[in-house]
Every structure is written in C-alpha cells, then in structure tokens.
Amino acid sequence: MAGKTKKSEASSSSSRNSSRSSNHREESVVVDYGKNKSSCGYCKSSARSSISHGLGTQSITINDYQDLLDRGWRRSGCFLYKPEMEKTCCPAYTIRLKAGDFVPSKEQLRVSRRMQRFLEGTLDCKSPVESVEDPNASKDTSSRTHLGVSSLAVKESSSNNNEEKDGEENIMRFLSDQVGNVVHACTESGEFPDIQFPKASVKKVSQAKRKMLVLGSEDLLYSTNIAFQIAATIKRSLPDQKDGNQGRLSRNIADENGPSPKLIAEKLESFLNQLAKTSGLSVRACNGHLNFFSAAKHASAYESSQTVSVSKGSAASSESKGCSLKNSSENTQVRKRRLEIHLKRSSFDSEEYALYRRYQMMVHNDTPDHVTESSYKRFLVDTPLIFVPPTGDGTVPPCGFGSFHQQYVIDGKLVAVGVIDILPRCLSSKYLFWDPDFAFLSPGKYSALQEINWVKENQAHCSTLQYYYLGYYIHSCSKMRYKAAYSPSELLCPLRYQWVPFAIAKPLLDRKPYVVLSDFSTLQDRESLPPHVSEDVMEVQHDDIGKEDTNDFLMYDDEGMMEPEYGSSDNEQHLASVDVEDGDVSNILIRLTGSRAKFKDLKFAFRPSERSYLEFQLRRYMRVVGEALAERMVYSLE
C-alpha cells in the first residue's frame, strides 16, 4: 500500500537519562518555587494576571508524574507548573481522551484522507520556502512563506475547444484547492479559529457579468465568495457575544461588528500573493470577494500583487516547486511517497533542532536569537522522567515508559517531531513542530490521530495505557478549541480532580471561565441539573474570585518556550479555603545538606521562626500536590 507506515523504536538517549535510569534509588526529587505572577500570553493582559505554582525537578518517577498530571500539573523540560485555577485570568483545564472511545470527526477523517492522497501521489503540494535565517527579514514575509502555496502549475493537455473547457475546469478546481490550502494554513497558524470551514469554490466570471462591473474588470476570470462563508461560520461558532469572545478574534479578520468578509478576503489575498513569481493570474480582494485576473494586462494596475502562474503544455517538470492537481485522465507516472514514524528516547538531535528553529521562526515569528540550542534543550530535550525499560510482562509497552520524540519522515526527509511522555495510564502530548512546507497536510491534527492510534495499539502490551492527554484546554482561547474536537473528551475538575465529560463542561464554561466541574457532574448524575444551567446556579461558584493573573508557562504547549521567573517573594501567611488545614506535614521527606529525613525528625534543627515558615511552605506544597505525593516525593531544600 502506498505510504505504508513503518514504526520503529530507537533506544538512544542522553547520558543524563541513562545514568538516572541506572540509579537504584528511583525517587522523585523536587524544589518548591512557590507562586508566580506574570503577564498572560492568551488574553494579552498587560497586568500580571497569570498565576501558577512551580516546581523544579531533579528527577521524577513515571508514576509520580502520572499522578501529578491527574492533579492538573504539566512539565516544560525539568520544570513543573500548575495554574492556580480560581485566581488566574485564563483557567487551564487538563483535557484527555479515552483512546478506545475516540470517534473521528469529518474534518479529522479529511486530514487522514488528505495525507493518504499525498502519499499515494494523487495530491501533490510542495513549495520552496525562502530562508528565514536572515534576522532582517520582515515578519510579514516569514509569516506567509510557510503556507505551501508559493507557486502553481496548472496543466492543460491541448488547445482545442473541448480540452480548453476541461482545462478551465481544472484551473477552477485547482484554484479552489489552493484557497482551501490557505484556509487550512491560516487555521494552523492561528489566524483563523480551529473550526470546520466550508470548502472553497472558485467560479468562472461570465463575459456578461464582467461588462456590468467596474472599468478594468474585463480581465477578471474567476472569483470566490469564500470569505463571506468563513465569516458566517466563525460568527455561528462564537458563544454568546455578551461574553466578549469576539474580542479574542484576530484583529486581522474582525472589526467592531465581528468577523469581516472584507478583512478575511484581504488576509487570504496576502497569503495567495505568494503563489508565484511569474505572470499568469493575479489575485485581488474586493469587498469580501477574491478575484483572479489575467495578470498580463493588469500587472500595471496592481503592481503590489504577486501572480498565479498558469503554465500551458505538459505536466510540470520535476524541478517545478508548486502544487499540481493530478488529472485521472493523464497518463503520467504517479509518484508515491513513503511515510515512516520513528519513536526514539528524548535526546538532542541536530536535524530536529534545525527543524524546530525553522518552525519557530516561520510559524511563530520568533527571532533567531530567541531560538537557541540551549533553550531548545531546556524546553524539549531535558526531562526529569526516570526511564522504565520494557519488561515483557504486559505492564510496560515495548518502548518503555519515559520521554520520547516521535519523528515523521517522508521519503527520508524529517517533516515533523512530536514530543511526548509515555506513562502508565496515558500518552501525554507535549509539543509538535513541523516543516512549514507541509502545513497543507495539517500536521498537528494528523500527529494527534497517530498518537491516539498508538495508544490503542499498545493497550495489548500494557492494559493500563488507555488515555491520550492533550495538555491544557482554555475555553476562552480560540486556538485551544481544536482539542475538544477529539471526542469524547474529558476535563479535570480543578477542585476535586475528578474527570467530567466535555459535553457537560462546555455550557458551564460558556458562562464562566472557572467552574468546579464535579459539582455539576454530580448534579447531572442525579438528573437534577436542567439542560440550561441558570445564571443564579452559576453564581454559587466562587463569587469572590477576582480577575487576577495567568501564566506564560501555559504558553509552552502551543506557543513556544518562555523562561521561568519563579521567585521566593511569596510571603503570604494564610492559605486558601481549600488548603489541607489538618494535613500532617511531619512525614514529608526533606533533603538537606546531602541527607534526607522526615520533617518531624528535622524540625527542631530550625529556629522557631524558620520552622514556622518552613511548615507553612510544606502545607502549601501539600495542598498543590496532594498528601500522597507530598509524602512520596523528596522535598529538597538544597
């Protein structure tokens, strides 16, 4: 079969991980950084409205990290963080999916079919991407060149009338595909919300209609109203406008009245203007319509427009760096591709780093000095997880437990890397970076489907491995909405740490960003919750919570690396109402000056004031990690 997928598992790892795995004392050692306030990367608040708790880790067992995930923690390299949900401005709920229950949506099925067509050779879309290593390159250029649509080659087989008509239909189908590719890419890059949009349809403009239009429109050949359809789809997908969600749309596609067809068309035009350097068709947005002109006569009228190349004659040569539609009537040889998926232990790989650097600069507009090898290692290579090798007894998968990089290789070329943790109960997806040339294949969605399938396949080797964790879900952030599309998903209650179906959580989160989800799950189980939750019931939930601060660490999953700035300035001497007031901290294992002992055996070694403050810190620590983990992990004071 074309595109047969080969999965291999390599055992390479850093010496640091190897030495840790051979350590006979496999234990979790953490340093408590306390609470941090910072600006929010999601709501773009200028205030320090992001609040989270941080832990440094020297080592952590896979069972302890699994339990931390199930209490709302995540990791970035060797740093663990958890948003303080009742206080932070953009509450982030841990989201997971039971792989065996997964039901793919139409859009997800389309992503799989698109990849299959690409591998079989019936979909050919390649583009050269201009180098972005030059730090002087403009952000506009670097944000557009990754869309996989920098040139076109449309094939026409003959000049007779019938074949000319077929050629026009091919061109319209082809242009429709290109507009669709750009819509896909705009979604991948966050310009458009991650929802299902209608398929673009480019139509021929009749001679009679051209005469009715403005002067100069005689060279107008094709047009599409896709921008109007996109605007209507976005508007329908938004929650009640009273909650301010429209304000979270990109300013590039919305005005004071909401999604704007005019702005959306202009956005699409700006991406399509990268289609080619040669003359053929030019594209221009006009009052929400995307129009394609014969560029030969209109080059002077629209000097700022790039052009769409329409080449006559035989199929594009192998050197052509464009997208072409394979006509089933052609006798050309179909070139099949081979996709391989390799799973390897987390370690530094220069080829992966080069791909990551290119991805960050082109997709996220990072500057070269912000995408350093050291920051990449801290973010995606370093891991505190203690590797557990396979046992062959049905309790550990063949790859073992730990941190891994899943490489996607097409015809020998590395095109994407998924950074994942494989744990006793789940595969936890941490980050994905990919070749911007392949944005049209929706690598983020495709890799998620592959990771879900991996969990299903490996249940035969490890029966406890059942879930796929997608990181954090922030309901107010449109870029996060795609996570809930992997259905049926569950969100973690931020207070009782119970899992609640997303279908129950969504209407609650439509009204309030912070909800104790398990309250309503219990009510629904008793059939006491009406289909429409009233506002007065919602107000029972934490009315006193103020709009304070979200954590830039939450940006790690989807936006890239930011450095931790946790300090020891948190001198609060009172605990929240949900603190473990009666929790016994005496059994917490403390590491100090190279030795370890329980707090009850060490506390009299401290002066009264020091002992009092340390006891406060330990209570706060027990509150955020739970009593069982607090007594299992080593609390380092070194």
XYZ file of C-alpha atoms in Angstrom:
638
model
C 0.000 0.000 0.000
C 1.233 3.490 -0.814
C 2.608 5.330 2.121
C 2.999 2.236 4.248
C 3.853 3.405 7.739
C 6.839 1.894 9.448
C 7.141 2.365 13.197
C 10.489 1.823 14.825
C 11.762 2.376 18.283
C 15.291 3.515 18.933
C 16.927 3.369 22.290
C 19.133 6.433 22.008
C 19.070 8.763 24.975
C 21.201 11.345 26.675
C 23.827 10.186 29.122
C 21.933 12.086 31.757
C 18.850 9.936 31.264
C 20.922 6.753 31.089
C 22.697 7.446 34.335
C 19.418 8.283 36.014
C 17.745 5.084 34.842
C 20.576 3.032 36.306
C 20.217 4.734 39.673
C 18.949 2.125 42.116
C 17.234 4.841 44.153
C 14.471 5.812 41.766
C 12.689 8.625 43.538
C 11.193 11.993 42.740
C 13.138 14.998 43.998
C 11.519 18.435 43.713
C 12.268 22.038 44.640
C 9.276 24.216 45.524
C 9.390 27.555 43.682
C 6.039 28.699 45.028
C 3.627 31.041 43.304
C 4.392 33.201 40.294
C 2.539 36.100 38.674
C 3.224 37.090 35.089
C 1.600 38.608 32.019
C -0.778 36.368 30.081
C 0.083 35.100 26.621
C -3.531 34.198 25.853
C -5.716 37.160 26.785
C -2.733 39.517 26.238
C -3.482 41.272 29.516
C -0.959 43.973 30.358
C -1.404 43.166 34.050
C 0.439 40.325 35.748
C -2.761 38.327 35.700
C -1.350 34.845 35.151
C -0.864 32.925 38.405
C 0.667 29.481 38.728
C 2.660 27.322 41.111
C 6.051 25.981 40.060
C 8.267 23.047 40.992
C 11.799 22.352 39.858
C 12.574 18.660 39.410
C 15.882 16.851 39.635
C 14.221 13.513 38.944
C 10.693 12.180 38.903
C 9.253 8.687 38.591
C 6.732 7.934 35.871
C 4.077 7.024 38.479
C 4.542 10.293 40.349
C 4.355 12.320 37.145
C 1.204 10.449 36.076
C -0.402 11.364 39.403
C 0.737 14.987 39.028
C -0.892 15.163 35.594
C -4.094 13.960 37.222
C -3.883 16.906 39.604
C -3.512 19.489 36.827
C 0.298 19.723 36.523
C 2.348 19.870 33.310
C 6.051 19.979 32.584
C 8.311 22.117 30.434
C 11.684 20.426 30.366
C 12.529 19.791 34.013
C 10.136 22.438 35.286
C 6.617 21.574 36.524
C 3.812 24.137 36.655
C 0.163 24.261 37.616
C -2.181 27.238 37.171
C -3.930 28.494 40.282
C -7.293 27.993 38.685
C -9.508 30.076 40.963
C -7.226 33.112 40.604
C -5.610 33.071 37.171
C -7.185 35.068 34.341
C -7.351 32.197 31.820
C -8.046 28.941 33.707
C -6.409 25.961 32.004
C -8.152 22.604 32.413
C -6.285 19.355 31.809
C -8.016 17.569 28.907
C -7.863 13.905 27.998
C -9.495 11.351 25.714
C -10.036 7.627 26.194
C -8.416 6.324 23.018
C -10.714 3.319 22.685
C -13.793 5.569 22.662
C -12.448 8.052 20.103
C -14.819 8.897 17.259
C -13.100 10.909 14.471
C -14.954 13.908 13.081
C -15.459 14.590 9.380
C -12.631 17.100 9.461
C -10.268 14.602 11.117
C -11.191 11.976 8.524
C -10.456 14.551 5.809
C -6.997 15.141 7.299
C -6.281 11.393 7.139
C -7.552 11.145 3.558
C -5.505 14.174 2.506
C -2.340 12.579 3.863
C -3.189 9.285 2.167
C -3.728 11.051 -1.171
C -0.417 12.838 -0.722
C 1.376 9.552 -0.032
C -0.331 7.852 -2.968
C 0.738 10.681 -5.262
C -2.744 11.941 -6.167
C -2.233 15.136 -4.167
C 0.991 16.941 -4.958
C 1.714 20.071 -2.973
C 5.245 21.284 -2.419
C 6.730 24.703 -2.036
C 10.144 26.234 -1.684
C 10.290 28.346 1.439
C 12.535 31.350 1.492
C 15.276 31.275 4.086
C 14.367 32.980 7.318
C 17.811 32.791 8.856
C 18.290 36.455 7.966
C 17.247 38.326 11.127
C 16.467 41.371 8.977
C 13.705 39.545 7.105
C 10.312 41.107 7.750
C 7.756 39.340 9.934
C 5.153 39.605 7.202
C 7.344 37.628 4.833
C 8.260 34.964 7.335
C 4.675 34.523 8.462
C 3.442 33.893 4.948
C 6.074 31.811 3.273
C 5.262 28.659 5.232
C 1.903 28.064 3.642
C 2.938 25.630 0.963
C 1.441 27.741 -1.828
C 4.345 29.773 -3.147
C 3.828 28.700 -6.784
C 1.313 26.977 -9.032
C 1.431 24.858 -12.140
C -1.908 24.047 -13.778
C -1.831 21.524 -16.607
C -3.647 21.827 -19.915
C -3.264 18.969 -22.373
C -4.467 20.560 -25.622
C -5.652 23.785 -27.226
C -8.818 22.522 -28.895
C -12.165 23.798 -27.622
C -13.256 20.738 -25.636
C -9.893 20.369 -23.950
C -9.850 24.115 -23.333
C -13.070 23.761 -21.390
C -11.618 20.860 -19.433
C -8.554 22.987 -18.776
C -10.715 25.778 -17.336
C -12.461 23.314 -15.047
C -9.079 22.014 -13.931
C -7.946 25.559 -13.211
C -11.067 26.294 -11.158
C -10.697 23.067 -9.215
C -7.051 23.787 -8.717
C -7.603 27.370 -7.551
C -10.315 26.088 -5.195
C -7.790 23.650 -3.730
C -5.247 26.442 -3.303
C -7.714 28.677 -1.497
C -8.599 25.681 0.675
C -4.905 25.113 1.407
C -4.545 28.726 2.509
C -7.611 28.473 4.763
C -6.072 25.320 6.288
C -2.759 27.087 6.794
C -4.412 30.160 8.330
C -6.110 27.828 10.783
C -2.821 26.046 11.572
C -1.042 29.359 12.176
C -3.832 30.690 14.403
C -5.076 33.427 12.043
C -8.468 31.674 11.869
C -10.139 29.750 14.717
C -9.735 25.986 14.550
C -13.222 25.050 13.351
C -14.558 23.331 10.256
C -14.940 25.734 7.315
C -16.872 25.216 4.063
C -14.927 24.024 1.049
C -13.803 26.874 -1.206
C -15.322 27.034 -4.672
C -13.781 29.228 -7.377
C -16.189 30.027 -10.237
C -15.700 31.451 -13.708
C -16.965 35.018 -14.187
C -19.115 35.233 -17.305
C -18.447 37.803 -20.041
C -21.849 39.391 -19.447
C -21.157 39.893 -15.765
C -17.739 41.399 -16.445
C -19.352 44.129 -18.548
C -21.613 45.060 -15.622
C -18.659 45.527 -13.291
C -16.263 48.420 -12.891
C -13.895 49.607 -15.576
C -10.914 47.301 -15.859
C -12.814 44.176 -14.869
C -12.777 42.797 -18.422
C -9.757 40.713 -17.451
C -11.500 39.246 -14.400
C -11.595 35.479 -14.981
C -12.517 33.732 -11.719
C -13.939 34.630 -8.323
C -14.917 33.089 -4.983
C -17.041 34.280 -2.066
C -15.332 32.005 0.475
C -14.582 34.968 2.786
C -18.320 35.501 3.358
C -18.751 31.808 4.189
C -15.785 31.861 6.576
C -17.127 34.965 8.366
C -20.569 33.369 8.763
C -19.066 30.114 10.040
C -16.916 31.931 12.613
C -19.871 34.002 13.780
C -22.025 30.899 14.237
C -19.251 29.180 16.204
C -18.842 32.021 18.703
C -20.555 31.788 22.094
C -22.955 34.495 23.157
C -21.375 37.800 22.129
C -22.006 39.185 25.612
C -19.077 37.199 26.990
C -16.617 39.170 24.927
C -15.353 36.259 22.888
C -15.456 38.269 19.689
C -12.717 40.425 21.099
C -10.450 37.385 21.128
C -10.615 37.009 17.346
C -7.539 38.119 15.459
C -7.753 41.831 14.708
C -6.661 40.951 11.183
C -10.027 39.336 10.396
C -12.545 41.137 12.634
C -13.833 44.655 13.153
C -16.207 46.103 15.726
C -19.082 44.144 14.166
C -17.343 40.778 14.367
C -15.802 38.629 11.602
C -15.364 40.777 8.480
C -15.553 39.200 4.973
C -13.553 42.153 3.652
C -10.694 41.639 6.126
C -10.786 37.867 5.706
C -10.548 38.212 1.904
C -7.615 40.592 2.300
C -5.907 38.111 4.626
C -6.371 35.311 2.086
C -5.095 37.599 -0.670
C -1.938 38.356 1.291
C -1.173 34.626 1.504
C -2.163 33.860 -2.086
C 0.083 36.660 -3.264
C 2.973 34.313 -2.535
C 1.709 31.937 -5.216
C 4.304 32.619 -7.918
C 6.839 34.984 -9.295
C 5.844 34.616 -12.951
C 2.920 36.262 -14.730
C -0.343 34.423 -15.362
C -3.108 35.284 -12.933
C -3.122 37.959 -10.270
C -5.310 37.768 -7.189
C -7.051 40.700 -5.542
C -9.588 41.073 -2.738
C -12.551 43.325 -3.427
C -15.342 43.913 -0.884
C -15.068 40.406 0.501
C -14.617 38.623 -2.826
C -11.372 37.023 -4.002
C -10.918 37.771 -7.701
C -8.440 36.226 -10.120
C -7.403 38.370 -13.098
C -5.400 37.834 -16.221
C -2.175 39.367 -14.940
C -0.722 40.168 -18.346
C -2.860 43.299 -18.685
C -3.323 44.032 -15.022
C 0.243 43.904 -13.806
C 0.491 47.667 -14.082
C -2.879 48.226 -12.408
C -1.975 46.097 -9.427
C 1.768 46.424 -9.093
C 1.676 45.258 -5.499
C 0.029 41.939 -6.411
C 2.064 38.799 -6.958
C 0.797 36.405 -9.595
C -0.585 32.940 -10.068
C 1.315 31.016 -12.718
C -0.754 29.105 -15.248
C 1.634 27.134 -17.432
C 0.403 25.569 -20.655
C 1.647 22.352 -22.115
C 2.684 19.137 -20.470
C 2.901 18.363 -16.782
C 5.217 20.488 -14.690
C 8.768 19.281 -14.680
C 10.212 17.537 -11.658
C 12.014 20.754 -10.795
C 8.743 22.643 -10.512
C 8.211 23.671 -6.907
C 4.455 24.053 -6.934
C 1.127 22.409 -6.275
C -0.498 20.453 -9.059
C -3.796 18.671 -9.438
C -3.416 15.133 -10.754
C -5.976 14.580 -13.536
C -7.124 10.972 -13.648
C -7.154 11.081 -17.453
C -3.443 11.806 -17.616
C -1.014 9.019 -18.364
C 1.739 10.479 -16.218
C 3.516 8.276 -13.703
C 2.158 8.738 -10.174
C 4.997 9.216 -7.695
C 4.218 7.507 -4.405
C 5.755 8.579 -1.143
C 6.758 6.684 1.968
C 5.926 7.819 5.482
C 7.912 6.406 8.385
C 7.247 7.108 12.053
C 10.196 6.597 14.403
C 9.916 6.642 18.186
C 13.161 7.482 19.999
C 14.186 8.374 23.514
C 14.424 12.090 24.204
C 17.913 13.301 23.245
C 19.461 16.153 21.285
C 19.378 15.693 17.519
C 20.835 18.402 15.259
C 18.354 17.654 12.466
C 15.431 18.010 14.886
C 16.858 21.263 16.227
C 17.226 22.691 12.703
C 13.570 21.836 12.005
C 12.462 23.330 15.346
C 14.385 26.538 14.644
C 12.811 26.905 11.226
C 9.334 26.172 12.597
C 9.586 28.691 15.444
C 10.845 31.477 13.193
C 8.400 30.899 10.353
C 5.243 29.848 12.159
C 5.613 31.761 15.442
C 7.774 34.625 14.109
C 10.490 34.070 16.711
C 13.748 35.902 16.072
C 16.903 33.794 15.595
C 18.396 34.924 18.906
C 15.341 33.539 20.726
C 15.634 30.058 19.179
C 18.918 28.933 20.668
C 20.194 25.410 21.098
C 20.258 25.797 24.871
C 16.636 26.994 25.074
C 15.566 24.148 22.776
C 17.274 21.611 25.019
C 15.706 23.056 28.171
C 12.265 23.101 26.590
C 12.025 19.860 24.597
C 15.031 17.625 25.284
C 15.748 17.790 29.013
C 13.447 15.579 31.034
C 13.315 14.607 34.703
C 11.352 11.406 33.987
C 13.173 8.252 35.072
C 13.109 5.842 32.142
C 11.497 2.442 32.716
C 12.605 -0.218 30.191
C 10.189 -2.794 28.758
C 9.584 -5.852 30.914
C 7.687 -8.163 28.565
C 5.147 -8.996 31.255
C 2.266 -6.878 29.954
C 2.847 -3.956 32.306
C 5.175 -1.822 30.168
C 4.925 -1.112 26.399
C 7.785 -2.259 24.110
C 9.314 1.233 24.066
C 9.286 1.556 27.856
C 7.993 4.498 29.905
C 9.589 7.932 29.764
C 10.080 10.916 27.433
C 10.242 10.412 23.669
C 10.465 12.192 20.326
C 8.220 10.786 17.604
C 9.712 11.587 14.192
C 7.647 11.787 10.995
C 9.842 11.115 7.958
C 8.605 11.328 4.342
C 10.944 9.884 1.714
C 13.876 10.251 4.091
C 13.104 13.879 4.998
C 12.228 14.807 8.582
C 8.950 16.746 8.362
C 7.617 16.767 11.954
C 8.553 15.839 15.507
C 6.099 15.149 18.313
C 7.458 15.485 21.854
C 5.571 13.099 24.124
C 5.676 11.411 27.512
C 4.577 7.775 27.747
C 3.240 6.976 31.218
C 1.434 4.080 32.916
C -2.052 5.353 32.046
C -1.522 7.664 29.102
C 0.430 9.168 26.257
C 0.838 12.849 27.135
C 1.349 15.123 24.131
C 3.747 17.942 24.972
C 4.678 19.778 21.747
C 4.818 19.371 17.982
C 7.000 21.197 15.476
C 6.909 20.642 11.739
C 8.262 21.670 8.372
C 6.334 24.769 7.261
C 6.327 23.404 3.678
C 3.897 20.718 4.875
C 1.333 22.951 6.591
C -1.237 21.967 3.952
C -1.249 18.447 5.435
C -2.390 19.744 8.863
C 0.482 18.055 10.714
C -0.881 18.975 14.144
C -4.155 17.171 13.557
C -2.533 14.267 11.756
C 0.007 13.665 14.526
C -2.758 13.716 17.159
C -4.594 10.995 15.220
C -1.399 8.952 15.073
C -0.786 9.350 18.802
C -4.351 8.236 19.582
C -3.837 5.177 17.380
C -0.534 4.469 19.142
C -2.348 4.296 22.488
C -4.925 1.901 21.051
C -2.283 -0.362 19.529
C -0.171 -0.512 22.687
C -3.009 -1.453 25.016
C -2.212 -5.031 24.012
C 1.213 -4.602 25.652
C 0.090 -2.508 28.633
C -3.567 -2.768 29.656
C -3.456 0.318 31.905
C -2.382 2.538 28.984
C -5.765 3.858 27.853
C -5.744 7.652 27.625
C -4.435 10.411 25.384
C -3.677 13.673 27.218
C -3.765 16.826 25.064
C -2.312 19.204 27.647
C -4.351 22.198 28.777
C -7.683 23.400 27.426
C -8.501 27.104 27.800
C -12.107 27.680 26.810
C -11.679 31.407 26.207
C -8.778 30.837 23.788
C -9.914 30.037 20.242
C -6.562 28.381 19.475
C -7.383 25.749 22.093
C -10.812 24.808 20.735
C -9.378 22.127 18.445
C -8.525 19.969 21.471
C -12.175 19.411 22.320
C -12.745 18.195 18.754
C -11.098 14.907 19.734
C -14.243 13.396 21.127
C -15.458 12.253 23.606
C -13.009 14.195 25.777
C -12.985 14.947 29.498
C -11.843 17.912 31.577
C -10.278 17.668 35.022
C -12.237 19.318 37.835
C -9.879 21.941 39.333
C -11.009 21.303 42.916
C -11.780 17.610 43.363
C -9.649 16.282 40.479
C -12.471 14.213 39.017
C -12.914 13.818 35.263
C -16.021 15.428 33.770
C -17.275 14.900 30.178
C -16.635 17.915 27.973
C -20.283 17.877 26.881
C -21.235 18.734 30.486
C -18.401 21.222 30.985
C -18.868 23.273 27.803
C -22.155 25.058 28.614
C -20.777 25.874 32.057
C -17.554 27.315 30.663
C -19.531 29.318 28.113
C -20.746 31.350 31.083
C -17.771 31.416 33.436
C -14.076 30.700 32.977
C -13.680 28.988 36.364
C -16.155 26.290 37.400
C -15.929 23.439 39.906
C -16.965 20.958 37.260
C -17.541 17.998 39.547
C -20.403 19.864 41.306
C -22.426 19.851 38.109
C -21.341 16.373 37.111
C -22.797 15.077 40.388
C -25.998 17.021 39.873
C -26.321 15.701 36.330
C -25.773 12.141 37.558
C -28.748 12.663 39.864
C -30.752 14.117 36.980
C -31.084 17.310 38.993
C -29.357 19.631 36.549
C -31.654 21.150 33.925
C -30.385 21.276 30.328
C -29.912 25.025 30.617
C -27.905 25.939 33.724
C -29.302 29.106 35.197
C -27.166 32.124 35.953
C -28.032 32.047 39.649
C -26.750 28.475 39.942
C -23.549 29.550 38.214
C -23.099 32.432 40.645
C -22.916 29.977 43.540
C -19.481 29.046 42.191
C -16.767 31.193 43.815
C -18.402 34.611 43.512
C -15.498 36.217 45.340
C -12.846 35.307 42.811
C -11.213 38.322 41.223
C -9.795 38.639 37.722
C -6.112 38.227 38.522
C -3.218 36.785 36.565
C -2.386 33.862 34.005
C 0.898 32.152 33.496
C 3.131 32.404 30.495
C 4.090 28.819 31.214
C 0.732 27.861 29.798
C 2.116 29.065 26.507
C 4.528 26.141 26.394
C 2.036 23.697 24.922
C 1.024 25.817 21.964
C 3.073 28.946 21.627
C 6.674 28.108 22.447
C 9.234 28.441 25.171
C 9.264 31.120 27.819
C 11.751 31.253 30.664
C 10.601 30.630 34.243
C 10.811 33.578 36.596
C 9.587 31.971 39.792
C 10.958 33.569 42.888
C 10.747 33.259 46.631
C 8.853 36.502 47.174
C 5.610 34.780 48.091
C 5.300 35.613 51.783
C 1.599 35.008 52.192
C 0.947 33.681 55.676
C -2.594 32.488 55.084
C -3.816 29.579 52.997
C -6.833 29.372 50.728
C -10.058 27.801 51.925
C -9.243 24.573 50.089
C -5.885 24.149 51.876
C -5.166 20.898 53.690
C -5.634 22.629 57.038
C -5.428 19.386 59.017
C -2.809 17.786 56.766
C 0.080 16.308 58.676
C 3.322 17.550 57.112
C 5.504 15.696 59.608
C 6.010 12.740 57.241
C 7.229 14.795 54.283
C 10.738 13.666 53.362
C 13.184 16.592 53.395
C 16.575 16.624 51.695
C 19.104 18.917 53.311
C 22.918 19.066 53.092
C 23.158 15.766 51.279
C 20.992 13.769 53.679
C 17.265 13.144 53.923
C 14.888 12.832 56.858
C 11.240 13.351 57.666
C 10.188 16.821 58.726
C 9.177 15.566 62.180
C 12.773 14.458 62.737
C 14.288 17.676 61.410
C 12.018 20.453 62.589
C 13.783 21.054 65.887
C 17.009 21.722 63.999
C 15.462 25.026 62.857
C 14.884 28.186 64.843
C 11.189 28.749 65.722
C 10.677 31.429 63.048
C 12.371 29.264 60.394
C 10.401 26.216 61.492
C 7.126 28.146 61.293
C 7.815 29.412 57.772
C 9.015 26.012 56.555
C 5.860 24.414 57.946
C 3.791 26.989 56.052
C 5.674 26.161 52.834
C 5.165 22.443 53.353
C 1.425 22.903 53.907
C 1.180 24.951 50.730
C 3.182 22.298 48.913
C 0.920 19.524 50.237
C -2.114 21.487 49.061
C -0.922 21.701 45.449
C 0.456 18.165 45.044
C -1.808 16.246 47.425
C -0.986 14.372 50.603
C 0.039 11.084 48.947
C 2.522 12.709 46.562
C 3.810 15.081 49.251
C 4.846 12.108 51.371
C 6.167 10.092 48.408
C 8.380 12.714 46.740
C 11.520 14.205 48.271
C 11.247 17.922 49.125
C 14.671 19.403 48.504
C 15.954 22.408 50.438
C 19.310 22.323 48.627
